[in-house]
Amino acid sequence: MNRLATQLPGLSLKNPIMPASGCFGFGKEYAKLYDLSKLGAIMIKATTPETRLGNPTPRVAETPAGMLNAIGLQNPGLTKVMENELTWLEQYEVPIIANVAGYTTDDYVTVAEAISKAPNVHALELNISCPNVKQGGITFGTDPLIAEELTKAVKAVSSVPVYVKLSPNVTDIGEIAKAVEAGGADGITMINTLLGMRLDTITGRPVIANVTGGLSGPAIKPVALRMIYDVAKRVSIPIIGMGGITTIDDVIDFLSVGASAVAVGTANFVDPFVCPMLIEQLPAKLDELGFETVNDLVGRSHRL
Amino acid sequence: MIRQEQMEVVHQRSIATNIFELTLTGPLVLDMKQPGQFVHLRVSDQMEPLLRRPISISTINKETLEFTMIYRADGRGTALLSEKKQGDQVDVLGPLGNGFPIDKIEAGQKALLVGGGIGVPPLYELSKRLVEKGVQPIHVLGFQSESVVFYEKQFIELGDTHIVTADGSYGSAGFVTNVLETLQDDFAVYYSCGPTPMLAALEKMYPEKEGYLSFEQRMGCGIGACFACVCDTTEKIDADYVKVCSDGPVFPSGVVQV
């Protein structure tokens, strides 16, 4: 028996650890460093119908125990992602979760319908939480009705289960979670980045060209844990948790509050080998804590 | 191949105001191919500062498995790096990026090397390789003021060297372009690293010459995955953008929009 195996809608994971969307490109850079088949899954970079060139630079700024980014969903567009990136990824034994983004409902529907037919795409991650684009993104993720309608529209055309990526930049994330569940979401991924700013203290100017950026990294872990803990109580669909995961203890904490699997984002930039390292460390950590399988650990904070 | 390695500090010293020369050793040096490549360093094993620091390679010595970097300590990360002592370990990811091509020039030809401030260091290894090949380098190195001038002697040993400072406190006064106007343009290829306005001025000055420019941009991952360091391109190449970390940092002149 594989103690790390995790079953989720559409996803039969050999382990519960995967790189988060936007922090791993389409895998090519990391494939030079290690075998991508080691990963539980890969959440590829957000894909939009057309090529997007993203925001002006500077696009990133370091913050205490974290970073701000405002990349702006730069990607080569649906056709190139399917022809070049997804086809290339087929050489690896790893399910792909395709992050879907756009300006309009039609954009999401177009990408979802096409990309969900790729043989290695086993699930979609609906990006209704990118804080760095002026249209689309987060505007779909802050209103429960709009989030529900978009989920429904995408569910209607997708050939694979649909996960919805939630934004923490809301008053009540549980309300959004319930709305996407009502819209037919098969799962939730959370959290996206927290909107933030950094200034050049001497000039008073924002460091990031986009003025604001999304905060990620260890700094946001407590916020992510709290939100997953809340959402896990309010929905019955599974959660893939993310938000500052860097160490094996972080992985345990996210599973404990109710995530069935986890995604690692910013930590890939600090240590490009972090995902395989965490996968390797997980069995010993389960032993140390006295759990037979990953599954036994999921949601234990709610059972205390 | 890109590797992550704990490398040992051989020595570190201050060579000008806030400018440090740091030498590390380890097998990773064997993978360093071109002058102009860089490494991505963790300056601390704590979560603050979190991200790696990209620093260019100024000297490669495969026999001793040592490489040297010259950097300016102007932020918290580089200030911490400047505190590393002999025997300390540094987490190095590298070598990264594409450096200066030396196969574009023949023995007996002249090369113009133009550096600005903290863009000067990668030109040192480049110049050494060019000299080994029989190329005659001409160095034009610009600095802010006398207190931040470094490696003048080392460059002089390799060839003709002109130092210029913005405030005129050392060498000639003004910018590298003021010196370039006084020089003959009988070089075959020019190579440069420094602030973008300087690179732009060079492109304008030598539109007919073959040139290679090293760009700087704020980076995240350093390996091409995060899309933080993209630059717009000109119509000269069939790509909408390039990534400084993995497509560069060195590009042929005219490729990056300056």
CSV table of N, CA and C in Angstrom, one decimal, chain B residues 102-240:
chain,number,residue,atom,x,y,z
B,102,ILE,N,32.5,33.9,-26.9
B,102,ILE,CA,33.9,34.4,-27.3
B,102,ILE,C,34.2,33.7,-28.7
B,103,ASP,N,33.3,32.9,-29.2
B,103,ASP,CA,33.6,32.3,-30.5
B,103,ASP,C,33.2,33.3,-31.7
B,104,LYS,N,32.7,34.5,-31.3
B,104,LYS,CA,32.3,35.4,-32.3
B,104,LYS,C,33.5,36.3,-32.8
B,105,ILE,N,34.6,36.1,-32.2
B,105,ILE,CA,35.8,36.9,-32.5
B,105,ILE,C,37.0,36.1,-32.7
B,106,GLU,N,37.9,36.6,-33.6
B,106,GLU,CA,39.1,35.8,-33.9
B,106,GLU,C,40.4,36.3,-33.3
B,107,ALA,N,41.4,35.5,-33.1
B,107,ALA,CA,42.7,35.9,-32.6
B,107,ALA,C,43.2,37.0,-33.5
B,108,GLY,N,43.8,38.0,-32.9
B,108,GLY,CA,44.4,39.1,-33.7
B,108,GLY,C,43.4,40.3,-33.8
B,109,GLN,N,42.1,40.0,-33.6
B,109,GLN,CA,41.1,41.1,-33.6
B,109,GLN,C,41.1,41.8,-32.3
B,110,LYS,N,40.4,43.0,-32.3
B,110,LYS,CA,40.2,43.8,-31.1
B,110,LYS,C,38.8,43.6,-30.6
B,111,ALA,N,38.6,43.6,-29.3
B,111,ALA,CA,37.3,43.6,-28.7
B,111,ALA,C,37.2,44.8,-27.8
B,112,LEU,N,36.0,45.4,-27.8
B,112,LEU,CA,35.7,46.5,-26.9
B,112,LEU,C,34.9,46.0,-25.7
B,113,LEU,N,35.4,46.2,-24.5
B,113,LEU,CA,34.6,45.8,-23.3
B,113,LEU,C,34.2,47.0,-22.5
B,114,VAL,N,32.9,47.2,-22.4
B,114,VAL,CA,32.4,48.4,-21.7
B,114,VAL,C,31.6,48.0,-20.5
B,115,GLY,N,32.1,48.5,-19.3
B,115,GLY,CA,31.4,48.1,-18.0
B,115,GLY,C,31.0,49.4,-17.3
B,116,GLY,N,29.8,49.2,-16.6
B,116,GLY,CA,29.4,50.3,-15.8
B,116,GLY,C,29.2,49.9,-14.4
B,117,GLY,N,29.9,50.4,-13.4
B,117,GLY,CA,29.7,50.1,-12.0
B,117,GLY,C,29.8,48.6,-11.7
B,118,ILE,N,28.7,48.1,-11.1
B,118,ILE,CA,28.7,46.7,-10.7
B,118,ILE,C,28.5,45.8,-11.9
B,119,GLY,N,28.4,46.4,-13.1
B,119,GLY,CA,28.4,45.6,-14.3
B,119,GLY,C,29.8,45.2,-14.8
B,120,VAL,N,30.8,45.8,-14.1
B,120,VAL,CA,32.2,45.6,-14.6
B,120,VAL,C,32.6,44.1,-14.3
B,121,PRO,N,32.3,43.5,-13.2
B,121,PRO,CA,32.9,42.2,-12.8
B,121,PRO,C,32.8,41.1,-13.9
B,122,PRO,N,31.7,40.8,-14.5
B,122,PRO,CA,31.7,39.7,-15.5
B,122,PRO,C,32.7,39.9,-16.7
B,123,LEU,N,33.0,41.2,-16.9
B,123,LEU,CA,33.9,41.5,-18.0
B,123,LEU,C,35.3,41.0,-17.7
B,124,TYR,N,35.6,40.8,-16.4
B,124,TYR,CA,37.0,40.4,-16.1
B,124,TYR,C,37.3,39.0,-16.6
B,125,GLU,N,36.4,38.0,-16.3
B,125,GLU,CA,36.6,36.7,-16.8
B,125,GLU,C,36.5,36.7,-18.4
B,126,LEU,N,35.6,37.5,-18.9
B,126,LEU,CA,35.5,37.6,-20.4
B,126,LEU,C,36.9,38.1,-21.0
B,127,SER,N,37.4,39.1,-20.4
B,127,SER,CA,38.7,39.7,-20.9
B,127,SER,C,39.8,38.6,-20.8
B,128,LYS,N,39.9,37.9,-19.7
B,128,LYS,CA,40.9,36.8,-19.6
B,128,LYS,C,40.8,35.8,-20.7
B,129,ARG,N,39.5,35.4,-21.0
B,129,ARG,CA,39.3,34.4,-22.0
B,129,ARG,C,39.7,34.9,-23.4
B,130,LEU,N,39.4,36.2,-23.6
B,130,LEU,CA,39.7,36.8,-24.9
B,130,LEU,C,41.2,36.9,-25.1
B,131,VAL,N,41.9,37.3,-24.0
B,131,VAL,CA,43.4,37.4,-24.1
B,131,VAL,C,44.0,36.0,-24.4
B,132,GLU,N,43.4,35.0,-23.7
B,132,GLU,CA,43.9,33.6,-23.9
B,132,GLU,C,43.8,33.2,-25.4
B,133,LYS,N,42.7,33.7,-26.0
B,133,LYS,CA,42.4,33.4,-27.4
B,133,LYS,C,43.3,34.2,-28.4
B,134,GLY,N,44.0,35.2,-27.8
B,134,GLY,CA,44.8,36.0,-28.7
B,134,GLY,C,44.0,37.3,-29.2
B,135,VAL,N,42.9,37.6,-28.6
B,135,VAL,CA,42.1,38.8,-28.9
B,135,VAL,C,42.7,39.9,-28.1
B,136,GLN,N,42.7,41.1,-28.6
B,136,GLN,CA,43.2,42.3,-27.9
B,136,GLN,C,42.0,43.1,-27.3
B,137,PRO,N,41.9,43.1,-26.0
B,137,PRO,CA,40.7,43.8,-25.4
B,137,PRO,C,41.1,45.2,-25.1
B,138,ILE,N,40.0,46.1,-25.3
B,138,ILE,CA,40.1,47.5,-24.9
B,138,ILE,C,39.0,47.7,-23.8
B,139,HIS,N,39.4,48.1,-22.6
B,139,HIS,CA,38.4,48.2,-21.5
B,139,HIS,C,38.1,49.6,-21.3
B,140,VAL,N,36.8,49.9,-21.3
B,140,VAL,CA,36.3,51.2,-20.8
B,140,VAL,C,35.4,51.0,-19.7
B,141,LEU,N,35.8,51.4,-18.5
B,141,LEU,CA,35.1,51.1,-17.3
B,141,LEU,C,34.6,52.4,-16.6
B,142,GLY,N,33.3,52.5,-16.4
B,142,GLY,CA,32.7,53.7,-15.7
B,142,GLY,C,32.3,53.4,-14.3
B,143,PHE,N,32.6,54.4,-13.4
B,143,PHE,CA,32.2,54.2,-12.0
B,143,PHE,C,31.6,55.6,-11.6
B,144,GLN,N,30.9,55.6,-10.4
B,144,GLN,CA,30.3,56.8,-9.9
B,144,GLN,C,31.4,57.7,-9.5
B,145,SER,N,32.3,57.2,-8.6
B,145,SER,CA,33.4,58.1,-8.1
B,145,SER,C,34.6,57.2,-7.7
B,146,GLU,N,35.7,57.9,-7.3
B,146,GLU,CA,36.9,57.2,-7.0
B,146,GLU,C,36.7,56.1,-6.0
B,147,SER,N,35.9,56.3,-5.0
B,147,SER,CA,35.7,55.4,-3.9
B,147,SER,C,35.1,54.0,-4.3
B,148,VAL,N,34.5,53.9,-5.5
B,148,VAL,CA,33.9,52.7,-5.9
B,148,VAL,C,34.6,52.1,-7.1
B,149,VAL,N,35.8,52.6,-7.4
B,149,VAL,CA,36.6,52.0,-8.5
B,149,VAL,C,37.3,50.7,-8.0
B,150,PHE,N,37.2,49.7,-8.8
B,150,PHE,CA,37.9,48.5,-8.5
B,150,PHE,C,38.5,47.8,-9.7
B,151,TYR,N,39.5,46.9,-9.5
B,151,TYR,CA,40.1,46.0,-10.5
B,151,TYR,C,40.8,46.8,-11.6
B,152,GLU,N,41.2,48.0,-11.4
B,152,GLU,CA,41.8,48.8,-12.4
B,152,GLU,C,43.1,48.1,-12.8
B,153,LYS,N,43.9,47.7,-11.8
B,153,LYS,CA,45.2,47.0,-12.1
B,153,LYS,C,45.0,45.7,-12.8
B,154,GLN,N,44.0,44.9,-12.4
B,154,GLN,CA,43.7,43.6,-13.0
B,154,GLN,C,43.4,43.8,-14.5
B,155,PHE,N,42.6,44.8,-14.8
B,155,PHE,CA,42.2,45.0,-16.2
B,155,PHE,C,43.4,45.5,-17.0
B,156,ILE,N,44.2,46.4,-16.4
B,156,ILE,CA,45.4,46.9,-17.1
B,156,ILE,C,46.3,45.8,-17.5
B,157,GLU,N,46.5,44.8,-16.6
B,157,GLU,CA,47.3,43.6,-17.0
B,157,GLU,C,46.9,42.9,-18.2
B,158,LEU,N,45.6,43.0,-18.5
B,158,LEU,CA,45.0,42.3,-19.7
B,158,LEU,C,45.0,43.1,-20.9
B,159,GLY,N,45.0,44.5,-20.8
B,159,GLY,CA,45.0,45.3,-22.0
B,159,GLY,C,44.7,46.8,-21.7
B,160,ASP,N,44.6,47.5,-22.8
B,160,ASP,CA,44.3,48.9,-22.7
B,160,ASP,C,43.1,49.2,-21.8
B,161,THR,N,43.2,50.1,-20.8
B,161,THR,CA,42.1,50.3,-19.9
B,161,THR,C,41.9,51.8,-19.6
B,162,HIS,N,40.6,52.2,-19.8
B,162,HIS,CA,40.3,53.6,-19.5
B,162,HIS,C,39.2,53.6,-18.4
B,163,ILE,N,39.6,54.4,-17.4
B,163,ILE,CA,38.6,54.5,-16.3
B,163,ILE,C,38.0,55.9,-16.4
B,164,VAL,N,36.7,55.9,-16.1
B,164,VAL,CA,36.0,57.2,-16.2
B,164,VAL,C,35.0,57.2,-14.9
B,165,THR,N,35.0,58.4,-14.3
B,165,THR,CA,34.1,58.5,-13.1
B,165,THR,C,33.1,59.6,-13.4
B,166,ALA,N,31.8,59.4,-13.0
B,166,ALA,CA,30.8,60.4,-13.2
B,166,ALA,C,31.1,61.8,-12.6
B,167,ASP,N,31.7,61.7,-11.4
B,167,ASP,CA,32.0,63.0,-10.7
B,167,ASP,C,33.5,63.5,-11.0
B,168,GLY,N,34.2,62.8,-11.8
B,168,GLY,CA,35.5,63.2,-12.2
B,168,GLY,C,36.6,63.0,-11.2
B,169,SER,N,36.3,62.3,-10.1
B,169,SER,CA,37.2,62.2,-9.0
B,169,SER,C,38.4,61.2,-9.3
B,170,TYR,N,38.2,60.4,-10.4
B,170,TYR,CA,39.3,59.5,-10.8
B,170,TYR,C,39.2,59.3,-12.3
B,171,GLY,N,40.3,59.1,-12.9
B,171,GLY,CA,40.3,58.9,-14.4
B,171,GLY,C,39.8,60.1,-15.1
B,172,SER,N,39.1,59.9,-16.2
B,172,SER,CA,38.5,61.0,-16.8
B,172,SER,C,37.1,61.2,-16.3
B,173,ALA,N,36.6,62.4,-16.6
B,173,ALA,CA,35.3,62.8,-16.0
B,173,ALA,C,34.2,62.5,-17.0
B,174,GLY,N,33.0,62.1,-16.5
B,174,GLY,CA,31.9,61.9,-17.4
B,174,GLY,C,31.4,60.5,-17.5
B,175,PHE,N,30.9,60.0,-18.7
B,175,PHE,CA,30.4,58.7,-18.8
B,175,PHE,C,31.3,57.9,-19.8
B,176,VAL,N,31.0,56.6,-19.8
B,176,VAL,CA,31.8,55.8,-20.8
B,176,VAL,C,31.7,56.3,-22.2
B,177,THR,N,30.6,56.8,-22.5
B,177,THR,CA,30.4,57.3,-23.9
B,177,THR,C,31.4,58.5,-24.2
B,178,ASN,N,31.7,59.3,-23.2
B,178,ASN,CA,32.7,60.4,-23.5
B,178,ASN,C,34.0,59.8,-23.9
B,179,VAL,N,34.4,58.7,-23.2
B,179,VAL,CA,35.7,58.1,-23.6
B,179,VAL,C,35.6,57.4,-24.9
B,180,LEU,N,34.5,56.7,-25.2
B,180,LEU,CA,34.3,56.0,-26.4
B,180,LEU,C,34.4,56.9,-27.6
B,181,GLU,N,33.9,58.1,-27.5
B,181,GLU,CA,34.0,59.1,-28.6
B,181,GLU,C,35.4,59.4,-29.0
B,182,THR,N,36.4,59.2,-28.0
B,182,THR,CA,37.8,59.6,-28.3
B,182,THR,C,38.5,58.4,-28.9
B,183,LEU,N,37.9,57.2,-28.9
B,183,LEU,CA,38.6,56.0,-29.3
B,183,LEU,C,38.3,55.6,-30.7
B,184,GLN,N,39.3,54.9,-31.3
B,184,GLN,CA,39.0,54.4,-32.7
B,184,GLN,C,38.0,53.3,-32.6
B,185,ASP,N,37.2,53.1,-33.6
B,185,ASP,CA,36.3,52.0,-33.6
B,185,ASP,C,36.7,50.9,-34.5
B,186,ASP,N,38.0,50.5,-34.3
B,186,ASP,CA,38.6,49.4,-35.1
B,186,ASP,C,38.4,48.0,-34.4
B,187,PHE,N,37.5,47.9,-33.5
B,187,PHE,CA,37.2,46.6,-32.9
B,187,PHE,C,36.2,45.8,-33.7
B,188,ALA,N,36.3,44.5,-33.5
B,188,ALA,CA,35.4,43.6,-34.2
B,188,ALA,C,34.1,43.4,-33.5
B,189,VAL,N,34.1,43.3,-32.2
B,189,VAL,CA,32.9,43.0,-31.4
B,189,VAL,C,33.0,43.8,-30.2
B,190,TYR,N,31.8,44.3,-29.7
B,190,TYR,CA,31.8,44.9,-28.4
B,190,TYR,C,31.0,44.1,-27.4
B,191,TYR,N,31.4,44.1,-26.2
B,191,TYR,CA,30.7,43.4,-25.1
B,191,TYR,C,30.4,44.4,-24.0
B,192,SER,N,29.3,44.3,-23.3
B,192,SER,CA,29.0,45.3,-22.3
B,192,SER,C,28.1,44.8,-21.2
B,193,CYS,N,28.3,45.3,-20.0
B,193,CYS,CA,27.4,45.0,-18.9
B,193,CYS,C,27.3,46.2,-18.0
B,194,GLY,N,26.1,46.6,-17.7
B,194,GLY,CA,26.0,47.9,-16.9
B,194,GLY,C,24.5,48.3,-17.0
B,195,PRO,N,24.3,49.6,-16.5
B,195,PRO,CA,22.9,50.1,-16.5
B,195,PRO,C,22.3,50.1,-17.9
B,196,THR,N,21.0,49.9,-18.0
B,196,THR,CA,20.3,49.9,-19.3
B,196,THR,C,20.6,51.1,-20.1
B,197,PRO,N,20.5,52.4,-19.5
B,197,PRO,CA,20.8,53.5,-20.4
B,197,PRO,C,22.2,53.5,-21.1
B,198,MET,N,23.1,52.9,-20.4
B,198,MET,CA,24.5,52.8,-20.9
B,198,MET,C,24.5,51.8,-22.1
B,199,LEU,N,23.7,50.7,-21.9
B,199,LEU,CA,23.6,49.7,-23.0
B,199,LEU,C,22.9,50.3,-24.2
B,200,ALA,N,21.9,51.1,-24.0
B,200,ALA,CA,21.2,51.8,-25.0
B,200,ALA,C,22.1,52.7,-25.8
B,201,ALA,N,22.9,53.5,-25.1
B,201,ALA,CA,23.8,54.4,-25.7
B,201,ALA,C,24.8,53.7,-26.6
B,202,LEU,N,25.3,52.5,-26.2
B,202,LEU,CA,26.2,51.7,-27.0
B,202,LEU,C,25.6,51.3,-28.3
B,203,GLU,N,24.4,50.8,-28.2
B,203,GLU,CA,23.7,50.3,-29.4
B,203,GLU,C,23.5,51.5,-30.4
B,204,LYS,N,23.3,52.6,-29.9
B,204,LYS,CA,23.1,53.8,-30.7
B,204,LYS,C,24.4,54.2,-31.4
B,205,MET,N,25.5,54.1,-30.6
B,205,MET,CA,26.8,54.5,-31.0
B,205,MET,C,27.4,53.6,-32.1
B,206,TYR,N,27.1,52.3,-32.0
B,206,TYR,CA,27.7,51.3,-32.9
B,206,TYR,C,26.6,50.5,-33.6
B,207,PRO,N,25.7,51.1,-34.4
B,207,PRO,CA,24.6,50.3,-35.0
B,207,PRO,C,25.1,49.3,-35.9
B,208,GLU,N,26.3,49.4,-36.5
B,208,GLU,CA,26.8,48.5,-37.5
B,208,GLU,C,27.7,47.4,-36.9
B,209,LYS,N,28.0,47.5,-35.6
B,209,LYS,CA,28.9,46.5,-35.0
B,209,LYS,C,28.2,45.4,-34.4
B,210,GLU,N,28.9,44.3,-34.3
B,210,GLU,CA,28.3,43.1,-33.6
B,210,GLU,C,28.6,43.4,-32.1
B,211,GLY,N,27.5,43.3,-31.3
B,211,GLY,CA,27.7,43.5,-29.8
B,211,GLY,C,26.9,42.6,-29.0
B,212,TYR,N,27.4,42.4,-27.8
B,212,TYR,CA,26.7,41.5,-26.8
B,212,TYR,C,26.5,42.2,-25.5
B,213,LEU,N,25.2,42.3,-25.0
B,213,LEU,CA,24.9,43.1,-23.9
B,213,LEU,C,24.4,42.3,-22.8
B,214,SER,N,24.8,42.5,-21.6
B,214,SER,CA,24.3,41.8,-20.4
B,214,SER,C,23.3,42.7,-19.6
B,215,PHE,N,22.1,42.2,-19.5
B,215,PHE,CA,21.1,43.0,-18.8
B,215,PHE,C,20.8,42.6,-17.4
B,216,GLU,N,20.3,43.5,-16.7
B,216,GLU,CA,19.9,43.2,-15.3
B,216,GLU,C,18.4,43.4,-15.1
B,217,GLN,N,17.8,42.6,-14.3
B,217,GLN,CA,16.4,42.7,-14.1
B,217,GLN,C,16.1,42.0,-12.7
B,218,ARG,N,15.1,42.5,-12.0
B,218,ARG,CA,14.7,41.9,-10.8
B,218,ARG,C,14.3,40.5,-11.0
B,219,MET,N,14.8,39.5,-10.3
B,219,MET,CA,14.5,38.1,-10.6
B,219,MET,C,13.7,37.4,-9.4
B,220,GLY,N,13.0,36.4,-9.8
B,220,GLY,CA,12.4,35.5,-8.7
B,220,GLY,C,13.2,34.2,-8.7
B,221,CYS,N,12.8,33.3,-9.6
B,221,CYS,CA,13.4,31.9,-9.5
B,221,CYS,C,14.8,31.9,-10.1
B,222,GLY,N,15.1,32.7,-11.1
B,222,GLY,CA,16.5,32.6,-11.7
B,222,GLY,C,16.6,31.5,-12.7
B,223,ILE,N,15.6,30.7,-12.9
B,223,ILE,CA,15.8,29.6,-13.9
B,223,ILE,C,14.7,29.6,-15.0
B,224,GLY,N,13.9,30.7,-15.0
B,224,GLY,CA,13.0,30.9,-16.2
B,224,GLY,C,11.5,30.5,-15.9
B,225,ALA,N,11.2,30.1,-14.7
B,225,ALA,CA,9.9,29.6,-14.4
B,225,ALA,C,8.9,30.7,-14.0
B,226,CYS,N,9.4,31.8,-13.4
B,226,CYS,CA,8.4,32.7,-12.7
B,226,CYS,C,8.0,33.9,-13.5
B,227,PHE,N,8.7,34.2,-14.6
B,227,PHE,CA,8.3,35.3,-15.5
B,227,PHE,C,8.4,36.6,-14.8
B,228,ALA,N,9.3,36.8,-13.8
B,228,ALA,CA,9.5,38.1,-13.2
B,228,ALA,C,10.4,39.0,-14.0
B,229,CYS,N,11.4,38.4,-14.7
B,229,CYS,CA,12.5,39.2,-15.3
B,229,CYS,C,12.3,39.3,-16.8
B,230,VAL,N,11.1,39.4,-17.3
B,230,VAL,CA,11.0,39.5,-18.8
B,230,VAL,C,11.3,40.9,-19.3
B,231,CYS,N,11.8,40.9,-20.6
B,231,CYS,CA,12.0,42.2,-21.3
B,231,CYS,C,11.3,42.2,-22.6
B,232,ASP,N,10.8,43.3,-23.0
B,232,ASP,CA,10.3,43.4,-24.4
B,232,ASP,C,11.4,43.3,-25.4
B,233,THR,N,11.0,42.7,-26.6
B,233,THR,CA,12.0,42.5,-27.6
B,233,THR,C,11.7,43.5,-28.8
B,234,THR,N,12.7,43.6,-29.7
B,234,THR,CA,12.5,44.4,-30.9
B,234,THR,C,12.1,43.4,-32.0
B,235,GLU,N,11.8,43.9,-33.2
B,235,GLU,CA,11.3,43.0,-34.3
B,235,GLU,C,12.5,42.2,-34.8
B,236,LYS,N,13.7,42.4,-34.3
B,236,LYS,CA,14.9,41.6,-34.7
B,236,LYS,C,14.7,40.1,-34.5
B,237,ILE,N,14.0,39.8,-33.4
B,237,ILE,CA,13.8,38.3,-33.2
B,237,ILE,C,12.3,38.0,-33.1
B,238,ASP,N,12.0,36.7,-33.4
B,238,ASP,CA,10.7,36.2,-33.5
B,238,ASP,C,10.2,35.7,-32.1
B,239,ALA,N,10.2,36.7,-31.1
B,239,ALA,CA,9.7,36.3,-29.8
B,239,ALA,C,9.1,37.6,-29.2
B,240,ASP,N,8.0,37.5,-28.5
B,240,ASP,CA,7.4,38.7,-27.9
B,240,ASP,C,8.2,39.3,-26.7
